[in-house]
Structure formats: C-alpha cells, structure tokens
PDB file of C-alpha atoms and ligand atoms in Angstrom:
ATOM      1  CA  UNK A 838       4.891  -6.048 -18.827  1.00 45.00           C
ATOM      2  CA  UNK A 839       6.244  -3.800 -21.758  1.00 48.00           C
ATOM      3  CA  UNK A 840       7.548  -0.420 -21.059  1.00 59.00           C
ATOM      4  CA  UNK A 841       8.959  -0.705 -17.772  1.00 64.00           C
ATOM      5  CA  UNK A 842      13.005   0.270 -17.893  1.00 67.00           C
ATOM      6  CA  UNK A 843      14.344  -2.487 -15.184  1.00 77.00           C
ATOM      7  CA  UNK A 844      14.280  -6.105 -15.338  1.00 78.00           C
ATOM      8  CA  UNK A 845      12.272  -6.553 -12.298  1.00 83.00           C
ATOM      9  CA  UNK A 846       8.638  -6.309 -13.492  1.00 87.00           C
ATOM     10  CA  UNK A 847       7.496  -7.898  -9.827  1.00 93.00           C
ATOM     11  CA  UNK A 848       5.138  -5.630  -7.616  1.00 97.00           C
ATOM     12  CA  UNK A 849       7.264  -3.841  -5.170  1.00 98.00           C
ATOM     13  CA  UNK A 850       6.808  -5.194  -1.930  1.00 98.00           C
ATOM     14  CA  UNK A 851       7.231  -3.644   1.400  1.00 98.00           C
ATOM     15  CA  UNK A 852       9.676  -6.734   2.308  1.00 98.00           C
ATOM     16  CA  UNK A 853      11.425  -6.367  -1.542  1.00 97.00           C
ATOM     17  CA  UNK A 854      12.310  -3.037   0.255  1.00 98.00           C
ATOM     18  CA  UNK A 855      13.924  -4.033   3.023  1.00 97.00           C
ATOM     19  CA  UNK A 856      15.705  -7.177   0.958  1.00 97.00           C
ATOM     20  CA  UNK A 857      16.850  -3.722  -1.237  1.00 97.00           C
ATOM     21  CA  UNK A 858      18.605  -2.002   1.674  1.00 98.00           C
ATOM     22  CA  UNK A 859      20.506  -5.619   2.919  1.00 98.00           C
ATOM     23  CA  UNK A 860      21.617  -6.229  -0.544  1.00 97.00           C
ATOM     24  CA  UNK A 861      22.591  -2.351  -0.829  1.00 97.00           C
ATOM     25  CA  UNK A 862      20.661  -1.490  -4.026  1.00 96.00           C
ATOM     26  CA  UNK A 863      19.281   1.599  -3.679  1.00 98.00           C
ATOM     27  CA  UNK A 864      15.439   2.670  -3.570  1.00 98.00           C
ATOM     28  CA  UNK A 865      14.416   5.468  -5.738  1.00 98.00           C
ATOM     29  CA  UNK A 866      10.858   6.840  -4.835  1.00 98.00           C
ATOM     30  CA  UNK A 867       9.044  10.019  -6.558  1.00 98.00           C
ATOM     31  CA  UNK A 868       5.218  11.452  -5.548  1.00 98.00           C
ATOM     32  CA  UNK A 869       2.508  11.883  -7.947  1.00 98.00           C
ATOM     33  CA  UNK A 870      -0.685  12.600  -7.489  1.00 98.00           C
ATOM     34  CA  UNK A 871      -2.812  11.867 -10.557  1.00 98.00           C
ATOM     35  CA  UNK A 872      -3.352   8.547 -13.194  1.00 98.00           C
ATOM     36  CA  UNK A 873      -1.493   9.660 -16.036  1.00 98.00           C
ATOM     37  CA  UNK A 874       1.569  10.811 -14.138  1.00 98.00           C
ATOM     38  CA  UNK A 875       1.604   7.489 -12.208  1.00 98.00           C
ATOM     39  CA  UNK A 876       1.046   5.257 -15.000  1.00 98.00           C
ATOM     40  CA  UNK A 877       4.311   7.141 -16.850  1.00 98.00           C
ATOM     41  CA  UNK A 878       6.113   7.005 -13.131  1.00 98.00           C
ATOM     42  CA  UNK A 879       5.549   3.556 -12.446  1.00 97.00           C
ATOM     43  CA  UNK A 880       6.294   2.057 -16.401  1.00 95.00           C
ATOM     44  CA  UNK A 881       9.602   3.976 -15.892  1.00 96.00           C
ATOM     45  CA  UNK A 882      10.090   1.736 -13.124  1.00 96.00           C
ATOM     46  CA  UNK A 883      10.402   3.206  -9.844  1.00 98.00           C
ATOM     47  CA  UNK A 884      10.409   1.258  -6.852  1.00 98.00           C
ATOM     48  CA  UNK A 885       7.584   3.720  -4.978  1.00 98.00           C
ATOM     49  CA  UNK A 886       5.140   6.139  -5.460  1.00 99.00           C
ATOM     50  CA  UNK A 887       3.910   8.432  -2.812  1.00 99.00           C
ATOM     51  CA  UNK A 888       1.074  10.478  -2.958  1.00 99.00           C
ATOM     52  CA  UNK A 889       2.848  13.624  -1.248  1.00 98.00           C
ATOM     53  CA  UNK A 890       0.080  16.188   0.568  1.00 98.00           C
ATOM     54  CA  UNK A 891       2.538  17.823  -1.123  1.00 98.00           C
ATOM     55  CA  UNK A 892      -0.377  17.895  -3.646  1.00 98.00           C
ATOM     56  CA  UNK A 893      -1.458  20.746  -1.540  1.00 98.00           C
ATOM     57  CA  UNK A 894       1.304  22.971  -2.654  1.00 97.00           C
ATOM     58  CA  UNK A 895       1.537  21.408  -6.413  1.00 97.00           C
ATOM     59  CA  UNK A 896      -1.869  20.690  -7.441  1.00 98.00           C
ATOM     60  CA  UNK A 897      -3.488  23.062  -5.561  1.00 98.00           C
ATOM     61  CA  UNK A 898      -1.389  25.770  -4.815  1.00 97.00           C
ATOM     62  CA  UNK A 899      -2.115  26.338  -1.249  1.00 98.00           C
ATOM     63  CA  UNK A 900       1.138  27.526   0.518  1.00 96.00           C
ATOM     64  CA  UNK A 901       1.411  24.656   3.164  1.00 98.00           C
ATOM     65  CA  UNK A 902       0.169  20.997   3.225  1.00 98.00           C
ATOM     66  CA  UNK A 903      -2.251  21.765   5.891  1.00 98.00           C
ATOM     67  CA  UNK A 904      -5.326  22.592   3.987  1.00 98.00           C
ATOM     68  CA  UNK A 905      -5.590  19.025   2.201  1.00 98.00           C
ATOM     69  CA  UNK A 906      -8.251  17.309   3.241  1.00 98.00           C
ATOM     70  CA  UNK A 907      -8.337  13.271   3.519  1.00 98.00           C
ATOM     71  CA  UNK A 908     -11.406  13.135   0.877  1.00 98.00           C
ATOM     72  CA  UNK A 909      -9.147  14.902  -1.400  1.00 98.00           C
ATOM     73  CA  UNK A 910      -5.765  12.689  -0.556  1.00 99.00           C
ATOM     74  CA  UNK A 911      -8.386   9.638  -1.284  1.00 99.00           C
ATOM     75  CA  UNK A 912      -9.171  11.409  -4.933  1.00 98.00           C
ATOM     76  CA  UNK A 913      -5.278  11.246  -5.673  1.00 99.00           C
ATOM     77  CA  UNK A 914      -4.095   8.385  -3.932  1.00 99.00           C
ATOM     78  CA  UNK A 915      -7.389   6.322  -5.640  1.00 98.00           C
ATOM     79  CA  UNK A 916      -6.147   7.981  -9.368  1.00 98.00           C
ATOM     80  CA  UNK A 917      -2.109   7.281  -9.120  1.00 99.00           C
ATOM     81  CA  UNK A 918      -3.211   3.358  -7.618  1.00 98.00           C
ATOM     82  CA  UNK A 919      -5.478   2.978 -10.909  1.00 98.00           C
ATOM     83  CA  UNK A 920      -2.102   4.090 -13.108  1.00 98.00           C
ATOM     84  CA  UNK A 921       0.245   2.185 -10.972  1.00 98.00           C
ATOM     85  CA  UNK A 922       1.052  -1.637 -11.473  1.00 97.00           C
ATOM     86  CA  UNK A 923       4.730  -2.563 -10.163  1.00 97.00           C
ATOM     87  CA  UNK A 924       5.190   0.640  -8.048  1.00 98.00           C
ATOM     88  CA  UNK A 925       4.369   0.298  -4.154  1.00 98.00           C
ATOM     89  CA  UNK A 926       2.074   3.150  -3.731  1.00 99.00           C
ATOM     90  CA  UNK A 927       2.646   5.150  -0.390  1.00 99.00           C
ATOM     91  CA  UNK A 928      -0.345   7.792   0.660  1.00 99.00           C
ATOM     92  CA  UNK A 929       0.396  10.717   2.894  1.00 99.00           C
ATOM     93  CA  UNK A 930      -2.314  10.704   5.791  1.00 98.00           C
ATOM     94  CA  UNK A 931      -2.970  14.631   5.961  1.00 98.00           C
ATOM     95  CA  UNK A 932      -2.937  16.978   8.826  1.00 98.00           C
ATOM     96  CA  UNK A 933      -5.471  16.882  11.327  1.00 98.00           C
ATOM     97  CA  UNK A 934      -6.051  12.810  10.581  1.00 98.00           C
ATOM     98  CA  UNK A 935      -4.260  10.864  12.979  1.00 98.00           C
ATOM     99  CA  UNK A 936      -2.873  14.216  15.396  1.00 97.00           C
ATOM    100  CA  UNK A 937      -5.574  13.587  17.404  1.00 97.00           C
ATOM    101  CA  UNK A 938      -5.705  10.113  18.975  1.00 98.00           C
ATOM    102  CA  UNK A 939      -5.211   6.562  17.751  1.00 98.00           C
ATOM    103  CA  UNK A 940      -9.001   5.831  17.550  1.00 98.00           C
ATOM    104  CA  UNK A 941      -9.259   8.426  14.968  1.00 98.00           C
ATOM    105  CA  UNK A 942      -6.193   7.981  13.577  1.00 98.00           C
ATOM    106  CA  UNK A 943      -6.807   3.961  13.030  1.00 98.00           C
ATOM    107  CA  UNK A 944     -10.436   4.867  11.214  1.00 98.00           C
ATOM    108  CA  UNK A 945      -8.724   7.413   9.062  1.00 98.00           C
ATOM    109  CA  UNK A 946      -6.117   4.917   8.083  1.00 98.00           C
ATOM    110  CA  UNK A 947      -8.533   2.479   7.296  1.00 98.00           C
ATOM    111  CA  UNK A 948     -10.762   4.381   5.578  1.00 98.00           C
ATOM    112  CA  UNK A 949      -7.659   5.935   3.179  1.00 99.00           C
ATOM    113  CA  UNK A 950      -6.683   1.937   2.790  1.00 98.00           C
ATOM    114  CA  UNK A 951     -10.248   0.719   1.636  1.00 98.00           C
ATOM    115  CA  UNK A 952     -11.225   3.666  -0.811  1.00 98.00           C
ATOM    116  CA  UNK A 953      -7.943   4.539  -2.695  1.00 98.00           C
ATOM    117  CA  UNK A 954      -5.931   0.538  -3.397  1.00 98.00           C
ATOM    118  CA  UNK A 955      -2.499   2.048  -2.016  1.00 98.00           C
ATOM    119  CA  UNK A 956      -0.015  -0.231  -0.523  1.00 98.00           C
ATOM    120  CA  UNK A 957       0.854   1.836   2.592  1.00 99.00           C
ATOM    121  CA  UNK A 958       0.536   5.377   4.609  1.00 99.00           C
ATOM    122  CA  UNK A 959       3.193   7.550   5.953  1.00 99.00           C
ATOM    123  CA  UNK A 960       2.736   9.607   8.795  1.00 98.00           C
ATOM    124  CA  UNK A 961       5.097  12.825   9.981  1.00 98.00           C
ATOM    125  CA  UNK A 962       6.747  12.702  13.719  1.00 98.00           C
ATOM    126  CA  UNK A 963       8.199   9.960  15.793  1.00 98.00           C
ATOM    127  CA  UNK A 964       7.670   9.755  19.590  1.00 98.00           C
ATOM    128  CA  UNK A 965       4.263  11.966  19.413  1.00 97.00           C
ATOM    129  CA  UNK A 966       2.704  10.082  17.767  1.00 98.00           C
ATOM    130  CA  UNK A 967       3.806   6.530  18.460  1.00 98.00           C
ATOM    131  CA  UNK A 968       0.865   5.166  19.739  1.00 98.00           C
ATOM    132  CA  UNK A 969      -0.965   6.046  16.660  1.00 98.00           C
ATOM    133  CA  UNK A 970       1.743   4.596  14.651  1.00 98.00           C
ATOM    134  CA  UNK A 971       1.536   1.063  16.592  1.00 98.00           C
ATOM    135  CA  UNK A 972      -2.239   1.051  16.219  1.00 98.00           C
ATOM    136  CA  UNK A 973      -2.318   1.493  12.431  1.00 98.00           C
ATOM    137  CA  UNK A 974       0.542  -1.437  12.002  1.00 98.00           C
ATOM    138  CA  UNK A 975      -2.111  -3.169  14.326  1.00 98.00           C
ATOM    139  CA  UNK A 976      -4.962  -3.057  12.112  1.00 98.00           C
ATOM    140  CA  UNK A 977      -2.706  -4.378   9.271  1.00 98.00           C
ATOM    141  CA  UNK A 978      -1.648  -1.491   7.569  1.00 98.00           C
ATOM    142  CA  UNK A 979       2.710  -0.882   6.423  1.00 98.00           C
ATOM    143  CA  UNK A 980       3.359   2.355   8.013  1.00 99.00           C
ATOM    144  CA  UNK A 981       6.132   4.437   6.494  1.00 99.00           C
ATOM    145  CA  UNK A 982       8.090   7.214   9.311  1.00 98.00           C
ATOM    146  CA  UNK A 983       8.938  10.481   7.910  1.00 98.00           C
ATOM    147  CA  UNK A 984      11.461  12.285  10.515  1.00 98.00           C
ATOM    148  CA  UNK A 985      13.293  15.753  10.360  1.00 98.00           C
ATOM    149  CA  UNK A 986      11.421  18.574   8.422  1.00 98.00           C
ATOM    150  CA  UNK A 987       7.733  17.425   8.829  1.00 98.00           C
ATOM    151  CA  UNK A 988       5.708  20.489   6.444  1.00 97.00           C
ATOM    152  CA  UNK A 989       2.909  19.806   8.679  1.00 98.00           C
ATOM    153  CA  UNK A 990       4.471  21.211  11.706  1.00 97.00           C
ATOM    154  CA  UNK A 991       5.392  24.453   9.805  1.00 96.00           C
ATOM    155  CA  UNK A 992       3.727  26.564  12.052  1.00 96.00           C
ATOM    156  CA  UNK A 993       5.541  24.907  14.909  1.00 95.00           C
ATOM    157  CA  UNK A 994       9.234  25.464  13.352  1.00 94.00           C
ATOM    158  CA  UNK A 995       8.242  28.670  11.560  1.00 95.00           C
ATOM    159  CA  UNK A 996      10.437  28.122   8.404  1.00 94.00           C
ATOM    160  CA  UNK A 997      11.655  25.237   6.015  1.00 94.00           C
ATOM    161  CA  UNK A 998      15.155  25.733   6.508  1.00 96.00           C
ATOM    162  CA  UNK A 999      17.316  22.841   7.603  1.00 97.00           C
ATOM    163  CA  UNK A1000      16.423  20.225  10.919  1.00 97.00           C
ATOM    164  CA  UNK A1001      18.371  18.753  13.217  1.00 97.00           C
ATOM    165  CA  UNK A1002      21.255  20.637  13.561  1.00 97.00           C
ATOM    166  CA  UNK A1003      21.383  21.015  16.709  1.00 97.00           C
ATOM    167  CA  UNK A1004      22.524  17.930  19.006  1.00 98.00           C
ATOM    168  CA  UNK A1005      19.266  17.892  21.000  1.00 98.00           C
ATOM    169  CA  UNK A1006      17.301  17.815  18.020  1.00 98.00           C
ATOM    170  CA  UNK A1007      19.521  15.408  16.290  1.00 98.00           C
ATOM    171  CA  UNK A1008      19.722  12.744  19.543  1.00 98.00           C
ATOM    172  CA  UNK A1009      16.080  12.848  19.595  1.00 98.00           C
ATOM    173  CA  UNK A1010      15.675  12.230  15.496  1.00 98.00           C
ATOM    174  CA  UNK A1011      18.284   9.336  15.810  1.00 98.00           C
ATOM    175  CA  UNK A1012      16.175   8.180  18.768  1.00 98.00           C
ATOM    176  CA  UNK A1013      12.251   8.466  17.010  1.00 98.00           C
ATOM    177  CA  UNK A1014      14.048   6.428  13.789  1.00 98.00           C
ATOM    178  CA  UNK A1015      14.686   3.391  16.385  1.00 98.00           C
ATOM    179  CA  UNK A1016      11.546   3.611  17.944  1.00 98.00           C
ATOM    180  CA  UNK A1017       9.874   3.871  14.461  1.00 98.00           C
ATOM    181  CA  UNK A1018      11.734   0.978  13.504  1.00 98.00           C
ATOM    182  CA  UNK A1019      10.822  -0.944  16.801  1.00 98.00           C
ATOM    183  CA  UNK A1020       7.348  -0.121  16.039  1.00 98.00           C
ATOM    184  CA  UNK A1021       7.240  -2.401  12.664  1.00 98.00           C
ATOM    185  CA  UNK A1022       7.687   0.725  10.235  1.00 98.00           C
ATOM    186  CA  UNK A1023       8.895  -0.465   6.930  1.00 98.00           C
ATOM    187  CA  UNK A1024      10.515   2.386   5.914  1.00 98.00           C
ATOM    188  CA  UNK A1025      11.180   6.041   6.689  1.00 98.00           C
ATOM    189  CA  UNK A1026      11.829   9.446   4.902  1.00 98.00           C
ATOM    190  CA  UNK A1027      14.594  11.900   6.585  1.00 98.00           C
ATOM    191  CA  UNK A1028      13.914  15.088   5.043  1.00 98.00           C
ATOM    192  CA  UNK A1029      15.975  18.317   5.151  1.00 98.00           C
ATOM    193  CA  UNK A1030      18.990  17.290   7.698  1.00 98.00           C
ATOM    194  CA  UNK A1031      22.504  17.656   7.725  1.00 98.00           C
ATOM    195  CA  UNK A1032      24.265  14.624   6.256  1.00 98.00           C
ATOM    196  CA  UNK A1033      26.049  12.979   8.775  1.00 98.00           C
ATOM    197  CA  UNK A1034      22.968  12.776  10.313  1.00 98.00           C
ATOM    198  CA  UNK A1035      21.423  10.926   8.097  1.00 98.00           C
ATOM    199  CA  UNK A1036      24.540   8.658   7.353  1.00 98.00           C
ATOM    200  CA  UNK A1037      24.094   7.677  11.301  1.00 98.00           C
ATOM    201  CA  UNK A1038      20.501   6.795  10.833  1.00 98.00           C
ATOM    202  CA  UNK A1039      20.912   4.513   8.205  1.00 98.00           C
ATOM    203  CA  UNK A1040      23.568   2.707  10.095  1.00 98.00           C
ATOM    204  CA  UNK A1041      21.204   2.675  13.095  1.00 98.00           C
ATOM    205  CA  UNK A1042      18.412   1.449  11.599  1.00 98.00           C
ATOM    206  CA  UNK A1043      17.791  -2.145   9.360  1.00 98.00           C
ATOM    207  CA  UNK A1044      14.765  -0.695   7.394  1.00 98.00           C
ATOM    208  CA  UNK A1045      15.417   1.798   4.566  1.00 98.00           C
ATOM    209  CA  UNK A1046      16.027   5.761   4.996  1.00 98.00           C
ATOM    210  CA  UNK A1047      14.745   7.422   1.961  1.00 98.00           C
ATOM    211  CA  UNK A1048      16.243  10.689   1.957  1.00 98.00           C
ATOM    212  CA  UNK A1049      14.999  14.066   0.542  1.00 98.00           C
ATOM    213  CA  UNK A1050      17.921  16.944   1.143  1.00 98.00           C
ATOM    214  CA  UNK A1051      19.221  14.889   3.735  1.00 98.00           C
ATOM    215  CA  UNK A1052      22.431  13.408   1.746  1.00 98.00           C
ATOM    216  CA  UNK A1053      22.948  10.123   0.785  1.00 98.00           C
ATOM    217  CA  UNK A1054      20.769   7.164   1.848  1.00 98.00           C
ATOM    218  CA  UNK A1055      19.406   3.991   0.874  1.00 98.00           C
ATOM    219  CA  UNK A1056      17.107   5.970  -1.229  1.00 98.00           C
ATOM    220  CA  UNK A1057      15.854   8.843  -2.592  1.00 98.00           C
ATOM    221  CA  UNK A1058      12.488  10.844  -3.144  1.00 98.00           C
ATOM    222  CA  UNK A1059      11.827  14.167  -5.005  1.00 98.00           C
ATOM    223  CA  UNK A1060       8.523  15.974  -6.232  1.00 98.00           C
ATOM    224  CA  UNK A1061       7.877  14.861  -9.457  1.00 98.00           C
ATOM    225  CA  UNK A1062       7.051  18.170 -11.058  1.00 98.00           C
ATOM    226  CA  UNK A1063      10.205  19.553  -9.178  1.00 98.00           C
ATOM    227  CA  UNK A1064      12.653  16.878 -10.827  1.00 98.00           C
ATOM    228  CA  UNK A1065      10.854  17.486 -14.352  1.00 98.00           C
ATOM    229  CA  UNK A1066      11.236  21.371 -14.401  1.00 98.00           C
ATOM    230  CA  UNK A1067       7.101  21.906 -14.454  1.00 97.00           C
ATOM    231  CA  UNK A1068       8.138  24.365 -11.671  1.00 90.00           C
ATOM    232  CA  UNK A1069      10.659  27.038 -12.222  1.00 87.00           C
ATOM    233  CA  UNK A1070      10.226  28.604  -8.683  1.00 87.00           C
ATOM    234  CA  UNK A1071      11.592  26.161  -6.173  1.00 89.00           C
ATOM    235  CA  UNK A1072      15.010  25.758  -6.699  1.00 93.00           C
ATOM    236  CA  UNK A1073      16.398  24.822  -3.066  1.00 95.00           C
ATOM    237  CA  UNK A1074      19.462  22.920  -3.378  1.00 95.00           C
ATOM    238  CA  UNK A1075      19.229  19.596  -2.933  1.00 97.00           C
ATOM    239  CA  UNK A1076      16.682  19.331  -5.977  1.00 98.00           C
ATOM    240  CA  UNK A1077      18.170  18.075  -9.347  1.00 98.00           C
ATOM    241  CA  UNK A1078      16.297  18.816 -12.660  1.00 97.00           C
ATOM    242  CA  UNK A1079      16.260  16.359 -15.445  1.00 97.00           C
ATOM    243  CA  UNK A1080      14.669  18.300 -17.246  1.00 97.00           C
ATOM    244  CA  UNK A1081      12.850  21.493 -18.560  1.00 97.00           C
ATOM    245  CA  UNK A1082       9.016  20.810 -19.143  1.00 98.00           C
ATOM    246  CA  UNK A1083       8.167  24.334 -17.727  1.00 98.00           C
ATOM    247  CA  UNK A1084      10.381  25.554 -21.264  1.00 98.00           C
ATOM    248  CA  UNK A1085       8.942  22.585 -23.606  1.00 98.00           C
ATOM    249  CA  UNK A1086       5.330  22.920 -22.070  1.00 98.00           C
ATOM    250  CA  UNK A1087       5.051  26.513 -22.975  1.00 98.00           C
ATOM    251  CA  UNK A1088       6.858  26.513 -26.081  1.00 98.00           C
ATOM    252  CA  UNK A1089       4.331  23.651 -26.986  1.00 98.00           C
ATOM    253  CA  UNK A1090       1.258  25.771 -26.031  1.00 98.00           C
ATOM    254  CA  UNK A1091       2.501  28.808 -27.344  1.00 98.00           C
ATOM    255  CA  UNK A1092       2.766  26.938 -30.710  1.00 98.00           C
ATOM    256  CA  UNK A1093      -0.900  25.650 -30.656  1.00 98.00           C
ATOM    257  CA  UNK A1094      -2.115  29.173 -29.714  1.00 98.00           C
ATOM    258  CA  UNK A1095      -0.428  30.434 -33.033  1.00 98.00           C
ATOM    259  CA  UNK A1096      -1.625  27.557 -35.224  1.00 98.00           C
ATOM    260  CA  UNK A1097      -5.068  27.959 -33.992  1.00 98.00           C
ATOM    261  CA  UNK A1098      -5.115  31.797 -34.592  1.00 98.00           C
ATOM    262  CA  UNK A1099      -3.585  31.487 -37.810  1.00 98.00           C
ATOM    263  CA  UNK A1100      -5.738  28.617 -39.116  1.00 98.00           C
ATOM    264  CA  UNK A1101      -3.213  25.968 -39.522  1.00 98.00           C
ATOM    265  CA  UNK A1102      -4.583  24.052 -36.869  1.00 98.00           C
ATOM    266  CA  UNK A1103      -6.711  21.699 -37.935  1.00 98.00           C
ATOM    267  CA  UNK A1104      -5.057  20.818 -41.164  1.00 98.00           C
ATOM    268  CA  UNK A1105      -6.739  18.528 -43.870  1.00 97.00           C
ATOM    269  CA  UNK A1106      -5.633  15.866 -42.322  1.00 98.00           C
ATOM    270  CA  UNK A1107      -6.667  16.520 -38.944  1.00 98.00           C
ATOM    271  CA  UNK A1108     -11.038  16.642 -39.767  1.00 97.00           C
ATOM    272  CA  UNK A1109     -13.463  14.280 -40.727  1.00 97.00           C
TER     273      UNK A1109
HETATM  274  O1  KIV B 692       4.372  15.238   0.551  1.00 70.94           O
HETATM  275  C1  KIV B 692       5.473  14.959   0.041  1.00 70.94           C
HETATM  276  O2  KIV B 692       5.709  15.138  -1.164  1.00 70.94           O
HETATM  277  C2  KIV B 692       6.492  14.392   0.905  1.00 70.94           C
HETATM  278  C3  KIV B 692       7.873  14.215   0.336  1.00 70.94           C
HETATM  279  C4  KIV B 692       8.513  15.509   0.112  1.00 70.94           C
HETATM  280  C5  KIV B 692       8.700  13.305   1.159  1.00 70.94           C
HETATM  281  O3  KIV B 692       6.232  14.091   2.027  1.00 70.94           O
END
C-alpha cells in the first residue's frame, strides 16, 4: 500500500488497539468528515478516524453539535469510510439518537453501521446511558466511551471550560470509565479534564484512553482542521498547530483571483 508513513499497512483493528496500549505504543486518532480529507488522513497513517459531530461546528458552522442530524452523520461517516483503507473509522452517534432508550438507540446504531462501512460508534456519558451502551455491543457493534466534557450536554454544563475538577465529579468519571470498560467498550475518549485525572484512568482501565485536553494518555485525538490551522479562531490550549493552511489557503486563492483578473490564468499551456 504506497503512501502510508508507518510500516504497519494492516487495517487497524479494535483488538490491534488494545494490543497498542499493553505494548505501550501510543494511539494517535484525528476526525474528518469528508473523502478527500480521509483518504490524505488515513495514507498518513493514523491509527483512527472519527467522524466527530464535531462536523456540526466545522462543516456546518452551527455553534453546538446538537443540530446534526444522523442522515447527515451517515453522509460523512459513508464519505471518510470510502477514503479510508488502514484507518479504523469511529462515527459519532448524534444527539437525540440513542438519549432516548436502548430500542432506539440499538436501531440507530444499526442503521449508522449498515449505510456508512465504519468500524465502530462512540457515544457521550457513562452510567446514563449504560444500558444503551450494553445493547449496541449486543447487536455486534465496538462501542467507543467518551467521558468528561460531552458537547452534547452543553446546555446541561452551560460552558466548555474544564470537567471534573471537582472530587464528586471526578469519583464518578473514574467510576463510568470502569463500568464502560466492564461493558465491552474498546476504547474511550477523556476530553477536557485535569491531568491527574486522566493519568488515574488509564491506570484503572486495560482498554485505551484517548485523550483530547486531558494530558497525557495512551492516545491522542484533535480536530483535523484545528491541528492544520484551517481555523484561526479556536485557539484553546491544549490544541497544537502543525501548521498554517488558513495563511497558505488564502494566499493561494488570493493568487488565483489576481491571475484570473489579470488574464494570466489560463496560460497557453493550460487550454485545448
Ligand atoms: O466530535 C468530535 O470531534 C469529538 C472529538 C473532539 C473527541 O468527539
């Protein structure tokens, strides 16, 4: 398989995963949402893609992942599976899918599963919505946990700053990641809570902890467009940028709108 940047051109498995955390290599996970993205994504050769309802924010540019709807995560998750080969493809089930009971929750999950080719879902909360949880991993489906700042509870919380800081909070985060575990999750994404917190979680726990401002842990997972630059606005601190596509996209642009009103564009060369 040419193009991919590690040695390991084998499809990333859910139980390649856990082997990673045992042997202590880390994971490294990013979202996208669309084919050409994921096909670049996946040749660089990480281990997993999710398609975030993050997409809501990103591709959309609502102001919360609750407007999403599941026909839409099916447009993106089906897209990034056609431009993924090696990568284990994660889809977000949205808001409003699987809050409800484990009936519903089970048919959504299915129905994301048959229509889109990704590996696995992840679902927001722990002891809430356990049942659910148990029911998917029932039907066959790899479930990934996602613990600490859940986006679709924003209205509940009231603000994106930092989870868990609090002991309560923290005992019962430490607690859902066991259950989670217990449940058959594969995996599980801490996002936005204090370190040590997520140090004791991935002691606690044998499957990974991907984190996302939560520290160090046996992996990591950022926006895509975030860790590229396409987005100069969010700039919390736990994101790093590799690089500045925001600067070389316009610049880019700006030089085709020039070309084009000055004529250059199409050259001799560039007509039939
Ligand atoms: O939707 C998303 O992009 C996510 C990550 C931030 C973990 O859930």
């Amino acid at each position: 398989m040419a193009g991919y940047l590690v040695d390991d051109t084998r499809k990333v498995t859910t139980n390649r995963l856990m082997d990673m955390k045992k042997q202590g290599k880390k994971i490294a996970m990013l979202t996208s949402y669309d084919y050409t993205m994921a096909q670049i994504v996946d040749q660089a050769g990480i281990d997993i893609i999710l398609v975030g309802d993050s997409a809501s924010n990103v591709m959309a540019g609502n102001e919360t992942t609750l407007p999403i709807t599941i026909d839409q995560m099916i447009y993106h998750a089906r897209s990034v599976a056609r431009g993924s080969k090696r990568a284990l493809v994660v889809c977000d089930m949205p808001f409003g899918t699987y809050q409800v009971n484990a009936v519903e929750g089970v048919k959504n999950a299915i129905r994301i599963m048959q229509e889109t080719g990704a590996d696995a879902l992840k679902l927001e909360g722990g002891a809430e919505i356990l049942d659910t949880i148990k029911a998917i991993l029932n039907a066959g489906i790899p479930v990934m946990g996602h613990l600490g700042l859940t986006p679709q509870s924003i209205n509940k919380f009231g603000t994106y700053a930092v989870r868990a800081k609090e002991e309560a909070e923290a005992l019962k985060l430490l607690s859902d990641a066991k259950a989670l575990e217990e449940a058959g999750c594969f995996a599980l994404v801490v996002e936005k809570i204090p370190t040590v917190l997520t140090e004791k979680v991935c002691q606690s726990v044998q499957i990974p902890v991907i984190g996302i401002g939560g520290g160090p842990a046996d992996g990591q997972v950022l926006v895509v467009q975030d860790m590229l630059g396409m987005n100069k606005g969010f700039a919390p601190k736990f994101l790093r940028r590799y690089a500045d596509l925001h600067t070389i996209m316009t610049d880019a642009i700006g030089q085709y709108i020039t070309d084009v009103k000055e004529g250059d564009f199409p050259n001799e060369g560039e007509r039939y």
